[in-house]
mmCIF file of C-alpha atoms in Angstrom:
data_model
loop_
_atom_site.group_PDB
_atom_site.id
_atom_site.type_symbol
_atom_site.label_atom_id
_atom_site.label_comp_id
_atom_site.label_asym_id
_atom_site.label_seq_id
_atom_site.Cartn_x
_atom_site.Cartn_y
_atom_site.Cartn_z
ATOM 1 C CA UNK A 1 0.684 0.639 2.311
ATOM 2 C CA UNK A 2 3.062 -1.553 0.432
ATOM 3 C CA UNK A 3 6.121 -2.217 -0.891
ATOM 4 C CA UNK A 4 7.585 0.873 -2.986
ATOM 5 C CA UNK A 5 10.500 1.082 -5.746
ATOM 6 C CA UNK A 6 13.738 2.924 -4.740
ATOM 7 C CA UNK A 7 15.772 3.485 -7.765
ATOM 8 C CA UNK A 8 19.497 1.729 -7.229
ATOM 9 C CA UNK A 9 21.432 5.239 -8.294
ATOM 10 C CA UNK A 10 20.652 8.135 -5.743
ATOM 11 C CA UNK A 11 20.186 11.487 -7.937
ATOM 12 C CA UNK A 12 23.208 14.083 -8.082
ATOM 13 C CA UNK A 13 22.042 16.297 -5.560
ATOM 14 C CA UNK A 14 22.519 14.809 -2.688
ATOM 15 C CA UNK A 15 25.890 14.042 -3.161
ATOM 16 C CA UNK A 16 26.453 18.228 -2.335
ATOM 17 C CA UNK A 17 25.120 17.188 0.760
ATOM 18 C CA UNK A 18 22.724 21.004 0.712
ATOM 19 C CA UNK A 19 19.526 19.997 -0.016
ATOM 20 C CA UNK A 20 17.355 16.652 0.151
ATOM 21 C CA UNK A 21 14.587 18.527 -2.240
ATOM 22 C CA UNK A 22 16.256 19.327 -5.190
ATOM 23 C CA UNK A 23 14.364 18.793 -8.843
ATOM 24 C CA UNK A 24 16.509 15.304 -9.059
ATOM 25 C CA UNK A 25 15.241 13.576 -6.031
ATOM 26 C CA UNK A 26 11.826 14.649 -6.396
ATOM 27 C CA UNK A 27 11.708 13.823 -9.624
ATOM 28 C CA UNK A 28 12.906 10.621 -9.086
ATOM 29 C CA UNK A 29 10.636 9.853 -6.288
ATOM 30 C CA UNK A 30 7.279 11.030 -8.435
ATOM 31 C CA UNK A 31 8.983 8.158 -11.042
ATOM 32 C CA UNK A 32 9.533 5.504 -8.477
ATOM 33 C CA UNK A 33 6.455 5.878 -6.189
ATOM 34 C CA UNK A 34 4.294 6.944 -9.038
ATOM 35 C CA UNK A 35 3.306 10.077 -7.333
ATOM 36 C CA UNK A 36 1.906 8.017 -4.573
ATOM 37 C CA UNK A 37 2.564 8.915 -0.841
ATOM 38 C CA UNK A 38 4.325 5.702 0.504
ATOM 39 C CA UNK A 39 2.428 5.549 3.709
ATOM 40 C CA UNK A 40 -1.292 5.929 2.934
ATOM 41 C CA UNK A 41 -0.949 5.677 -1.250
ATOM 42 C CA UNK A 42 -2.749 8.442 -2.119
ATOM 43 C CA UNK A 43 -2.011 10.626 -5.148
ATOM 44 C CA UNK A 44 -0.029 13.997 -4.685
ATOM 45 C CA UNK A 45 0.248 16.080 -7.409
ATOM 46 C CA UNK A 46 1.501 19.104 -5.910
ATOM 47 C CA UNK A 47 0.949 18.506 -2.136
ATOM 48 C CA UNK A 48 3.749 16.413 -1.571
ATOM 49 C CA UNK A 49 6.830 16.767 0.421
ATOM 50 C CA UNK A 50 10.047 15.016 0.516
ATOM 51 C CA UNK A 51 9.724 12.581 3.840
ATOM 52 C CA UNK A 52 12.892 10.902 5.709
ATOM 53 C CA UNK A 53 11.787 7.568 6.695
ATOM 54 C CA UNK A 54 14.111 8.077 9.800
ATOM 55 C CA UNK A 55 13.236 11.663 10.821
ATOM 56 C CA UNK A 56 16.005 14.431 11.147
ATOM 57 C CA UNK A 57 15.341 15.264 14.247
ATOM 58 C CA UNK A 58 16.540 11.629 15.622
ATOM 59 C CA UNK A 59 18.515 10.335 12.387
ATOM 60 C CA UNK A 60 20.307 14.094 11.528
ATOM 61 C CA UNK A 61 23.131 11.703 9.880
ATOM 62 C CA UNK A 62 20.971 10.027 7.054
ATOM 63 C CA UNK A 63 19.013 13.387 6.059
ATOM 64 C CA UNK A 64 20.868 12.854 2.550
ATOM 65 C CA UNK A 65 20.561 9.306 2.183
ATOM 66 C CA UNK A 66 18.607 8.650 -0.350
ATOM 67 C CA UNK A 67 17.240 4.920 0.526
ATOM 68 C CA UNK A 68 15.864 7.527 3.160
ATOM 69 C CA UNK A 69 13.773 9.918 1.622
ATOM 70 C CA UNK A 70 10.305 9.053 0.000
ATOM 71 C CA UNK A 71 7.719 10.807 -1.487
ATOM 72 C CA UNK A 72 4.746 11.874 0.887
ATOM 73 C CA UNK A 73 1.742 14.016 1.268
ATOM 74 C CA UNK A 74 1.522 16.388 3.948
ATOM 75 C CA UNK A 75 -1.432 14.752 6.134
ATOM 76 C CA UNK A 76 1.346 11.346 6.792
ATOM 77 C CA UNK A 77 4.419 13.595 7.032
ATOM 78 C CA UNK A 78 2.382 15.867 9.788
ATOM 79 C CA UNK A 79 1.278 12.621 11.491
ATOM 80 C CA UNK A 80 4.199 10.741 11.557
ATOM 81 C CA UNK A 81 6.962 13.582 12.546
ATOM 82 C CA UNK A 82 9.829 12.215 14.305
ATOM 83 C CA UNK A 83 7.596 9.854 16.230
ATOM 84 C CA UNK A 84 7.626 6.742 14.403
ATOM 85 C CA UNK A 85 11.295 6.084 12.926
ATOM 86 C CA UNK A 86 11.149 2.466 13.627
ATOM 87 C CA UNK A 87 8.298 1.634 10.805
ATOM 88 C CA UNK A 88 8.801 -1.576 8.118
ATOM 89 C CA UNK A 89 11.294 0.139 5.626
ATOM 90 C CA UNK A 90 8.826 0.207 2.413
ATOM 91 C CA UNK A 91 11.445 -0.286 -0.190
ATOM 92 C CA UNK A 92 12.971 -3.497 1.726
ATOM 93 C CA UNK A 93 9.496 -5.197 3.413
ATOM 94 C CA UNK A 94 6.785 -6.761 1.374
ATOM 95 C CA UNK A 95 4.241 -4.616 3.494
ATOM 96 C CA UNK A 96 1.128 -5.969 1.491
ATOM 97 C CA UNK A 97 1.667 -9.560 2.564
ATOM 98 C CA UNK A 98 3.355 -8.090 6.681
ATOM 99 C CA UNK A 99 0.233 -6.417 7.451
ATOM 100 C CA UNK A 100 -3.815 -7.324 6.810
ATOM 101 C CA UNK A 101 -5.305 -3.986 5.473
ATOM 102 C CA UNK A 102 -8.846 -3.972 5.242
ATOM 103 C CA UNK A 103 -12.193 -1.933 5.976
ATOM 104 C CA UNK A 104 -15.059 -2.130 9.094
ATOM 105 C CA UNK A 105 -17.901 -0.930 7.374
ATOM 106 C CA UNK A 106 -20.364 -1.169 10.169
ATOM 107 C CA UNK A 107 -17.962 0.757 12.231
ATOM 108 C CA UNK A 108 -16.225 2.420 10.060
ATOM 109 C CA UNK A 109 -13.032 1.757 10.607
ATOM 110 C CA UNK A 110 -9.634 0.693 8.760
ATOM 111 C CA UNK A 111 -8.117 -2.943 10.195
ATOM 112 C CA UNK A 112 -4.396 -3.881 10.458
ATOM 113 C CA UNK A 113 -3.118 -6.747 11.561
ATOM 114 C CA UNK A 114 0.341 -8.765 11.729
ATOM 115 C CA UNK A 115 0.959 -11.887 9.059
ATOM 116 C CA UNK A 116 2.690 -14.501 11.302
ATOM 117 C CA UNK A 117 5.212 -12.824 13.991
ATOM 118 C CA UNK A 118 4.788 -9.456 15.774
ATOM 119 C CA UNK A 119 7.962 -7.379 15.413
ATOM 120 C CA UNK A 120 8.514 -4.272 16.572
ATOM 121 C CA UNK A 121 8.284 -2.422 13.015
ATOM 122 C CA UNK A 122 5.460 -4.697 12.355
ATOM 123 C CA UNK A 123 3.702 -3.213 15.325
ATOM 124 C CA UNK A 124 4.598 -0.121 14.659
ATOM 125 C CA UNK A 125 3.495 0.300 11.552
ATOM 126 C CA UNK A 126 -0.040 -1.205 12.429
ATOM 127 C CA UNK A 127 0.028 1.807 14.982
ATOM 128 C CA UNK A 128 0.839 4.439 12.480
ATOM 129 C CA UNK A 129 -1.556 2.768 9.511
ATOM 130 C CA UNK A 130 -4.612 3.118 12.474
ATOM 131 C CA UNK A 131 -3.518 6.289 13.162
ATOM 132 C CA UNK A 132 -3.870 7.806 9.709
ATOM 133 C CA UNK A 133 -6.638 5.610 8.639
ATOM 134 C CA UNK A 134 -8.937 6.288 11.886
ATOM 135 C CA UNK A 135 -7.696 9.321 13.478
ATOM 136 C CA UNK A 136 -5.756 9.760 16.793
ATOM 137 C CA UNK A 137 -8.047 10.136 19.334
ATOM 138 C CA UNK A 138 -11.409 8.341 19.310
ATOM 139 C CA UNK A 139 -13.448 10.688 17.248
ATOM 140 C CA UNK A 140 -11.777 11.941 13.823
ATOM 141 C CA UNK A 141 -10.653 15.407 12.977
ATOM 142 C CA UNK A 142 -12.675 17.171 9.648
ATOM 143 C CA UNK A 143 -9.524 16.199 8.063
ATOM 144 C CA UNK A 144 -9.295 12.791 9.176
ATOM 145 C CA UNK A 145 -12.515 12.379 8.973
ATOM 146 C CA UNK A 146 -12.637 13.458 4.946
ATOM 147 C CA UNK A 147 -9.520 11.473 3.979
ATOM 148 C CA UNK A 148 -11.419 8.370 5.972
ATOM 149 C CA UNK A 149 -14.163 9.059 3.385
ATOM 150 C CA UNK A 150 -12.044 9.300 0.408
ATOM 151 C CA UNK A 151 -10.226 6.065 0.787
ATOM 152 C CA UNK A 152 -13.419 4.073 1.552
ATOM 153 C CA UNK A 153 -15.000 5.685 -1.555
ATOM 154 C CA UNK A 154 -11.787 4.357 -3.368
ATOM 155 C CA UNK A 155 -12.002 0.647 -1.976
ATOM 156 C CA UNK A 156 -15.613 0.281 -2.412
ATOM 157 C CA UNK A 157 -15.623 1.304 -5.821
ATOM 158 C CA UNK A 158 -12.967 -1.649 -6.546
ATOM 159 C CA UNK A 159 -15.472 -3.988 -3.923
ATOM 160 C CA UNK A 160 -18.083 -3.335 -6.043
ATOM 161 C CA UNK A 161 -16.374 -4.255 -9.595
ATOM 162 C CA UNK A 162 -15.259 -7.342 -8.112
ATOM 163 C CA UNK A 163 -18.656 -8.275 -6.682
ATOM 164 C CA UNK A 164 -19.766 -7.880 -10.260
ATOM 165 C CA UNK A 165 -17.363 -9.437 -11.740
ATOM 166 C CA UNK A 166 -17.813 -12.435 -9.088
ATOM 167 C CA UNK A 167 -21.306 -12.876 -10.412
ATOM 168 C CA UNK A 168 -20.998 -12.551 -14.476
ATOM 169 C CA UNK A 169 -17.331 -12.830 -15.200
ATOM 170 C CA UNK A 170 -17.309 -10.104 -17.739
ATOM 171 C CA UNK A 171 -14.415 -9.667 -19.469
ATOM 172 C CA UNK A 172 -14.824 -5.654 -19.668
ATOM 173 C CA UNK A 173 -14.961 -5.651 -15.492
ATOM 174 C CA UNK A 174 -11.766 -7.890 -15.479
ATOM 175 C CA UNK A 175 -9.654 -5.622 -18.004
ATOM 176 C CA UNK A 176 -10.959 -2.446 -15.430
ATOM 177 C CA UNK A 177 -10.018 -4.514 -11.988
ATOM 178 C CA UNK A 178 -6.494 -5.542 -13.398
ATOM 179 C CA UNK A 179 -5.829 -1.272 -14.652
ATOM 180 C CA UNK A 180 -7.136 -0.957 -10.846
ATOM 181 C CA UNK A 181 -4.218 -3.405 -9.475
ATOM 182 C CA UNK A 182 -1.862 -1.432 -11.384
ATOM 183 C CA UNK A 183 1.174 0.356 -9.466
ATOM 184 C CA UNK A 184 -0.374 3.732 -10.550
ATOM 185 C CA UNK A 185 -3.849 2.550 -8.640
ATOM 186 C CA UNK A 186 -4.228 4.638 -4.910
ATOM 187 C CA UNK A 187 -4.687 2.127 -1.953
ATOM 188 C CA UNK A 188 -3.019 -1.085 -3.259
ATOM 189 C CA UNK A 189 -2.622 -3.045 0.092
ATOM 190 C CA UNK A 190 -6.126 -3.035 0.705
ATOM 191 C CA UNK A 191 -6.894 -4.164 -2.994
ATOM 192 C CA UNK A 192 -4.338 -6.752 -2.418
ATOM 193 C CA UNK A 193 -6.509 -8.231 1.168
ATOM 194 C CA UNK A 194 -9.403 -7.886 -1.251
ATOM 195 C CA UNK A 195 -7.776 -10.773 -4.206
ATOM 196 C CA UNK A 196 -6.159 -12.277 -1.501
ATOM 197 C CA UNK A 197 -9.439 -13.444 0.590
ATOM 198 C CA UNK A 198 -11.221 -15.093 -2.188
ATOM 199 C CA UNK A 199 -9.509 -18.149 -3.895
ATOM 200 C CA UNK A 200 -10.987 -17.506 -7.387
ATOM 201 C CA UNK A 201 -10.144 -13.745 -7.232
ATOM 202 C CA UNK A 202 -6.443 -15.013 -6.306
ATOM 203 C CA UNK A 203 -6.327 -17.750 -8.906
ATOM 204 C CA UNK A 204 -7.526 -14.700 -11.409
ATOM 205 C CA UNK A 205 -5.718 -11.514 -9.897
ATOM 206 C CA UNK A 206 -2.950 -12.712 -7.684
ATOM 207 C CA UNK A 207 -0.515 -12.234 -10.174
ATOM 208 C CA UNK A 208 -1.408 -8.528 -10.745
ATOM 209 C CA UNK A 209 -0.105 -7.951 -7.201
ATOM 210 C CA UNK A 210 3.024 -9.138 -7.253
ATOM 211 C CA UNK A 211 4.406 -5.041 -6.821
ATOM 212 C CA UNK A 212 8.090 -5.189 -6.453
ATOM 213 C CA UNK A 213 8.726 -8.425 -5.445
#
């Protein structure tokens, strides 16, 4: 999860204060968030949904705000419901630097942790990340279980360029790893824990993750 772009100028729609899923707002969310859900980065081509960051069911008033709505794939929106309308707002919070995203491959698992001071949308949205990363209940769901699978596929793919890279500094595997820290790239905040760890992949890469800030 990271920070994501939220165009200044809220599309016409809303302002008829009808519908939050009209062809302006989703087609300015696809532009903005790349067609990326904004909670576990994943591409949604046509399994997306238009999310409220603050559900209706607690926020009713701000279902036509548009710094509210984001673009999301079904498996978040289902998880998160109205349960967790205190996360990090993602077009405010640099999320990336907030919150430590990175694999357990021995255990398979997905790590969050705070950057300097616990708040409570920090903790939060540790809580949520573990949730959709590693399932609610201590044994993952078919469906948790394959998106688990995807991401890691996605992250060690990128592990293994930059171990290459690491140990012939070919010019070819740098061109791919910067197209893979590009906002169009699934799972950015763990690519950016990746760079981040390793001084010579930050004095090389950092600069590639500087998303929106």
């Amino acid at each position: 999860m990271i920070r994501v772009y939220k165009h200044p100028v809220a599309p016409a729609s809303l302002e008829r204060q009808i519908s939050w899923s009209e062809e302006d707002v989703i087609a300015q969310l696809k532009e903005d968030q790349h067609s990326k859900c904004y909670l576990c980065e994943r591409i949604q081509i046509t399994d997306f949904q238009v999310e409220h960051h603050k559900s209706r069911a607690n926020f009713n008033g701000l279902r036509f705000e548009w710094t509210n709505l984001f673009w999301c794939c079904s498996y978040c929106n289902g998880k998160k419901s109205s349960s967790f309308d205190n996360l990090l707002h993602p077009a405010s919070e640099n999320i990336e630097e907030l919150i430590n995203q990175s694999l357990d491959f021995p255990n398979a698992k997905a790590l969050f942790s705070n950057q300097g001071e616990m708040t409570e949308p920090i903790g939060a949205t540790i809580t949520f990340l573990d949730r959709i990363f590693n399932g609610t209940n201590k044994l993952r769901t078919i469906r948790e279980q394959s998106f688990y699978d995807y991401a890691v596929s996605k992250i060690t793919t990128f592990q293994e360029m930059i171990i290459s890279w690491l140990d012939s500094s070919d010019e070819t595997l740098k061109t791919a790893i910067i197209e893979e820290l590009a906002l169009t790239s699934e799972f950015l905040g763990f690519k950016y824990w990746i760079i981040k760890s390793n001084e010579t992949l930050w004095a090389t890469f950092g600069e590639y993750t500087t998303w929106h800030r």
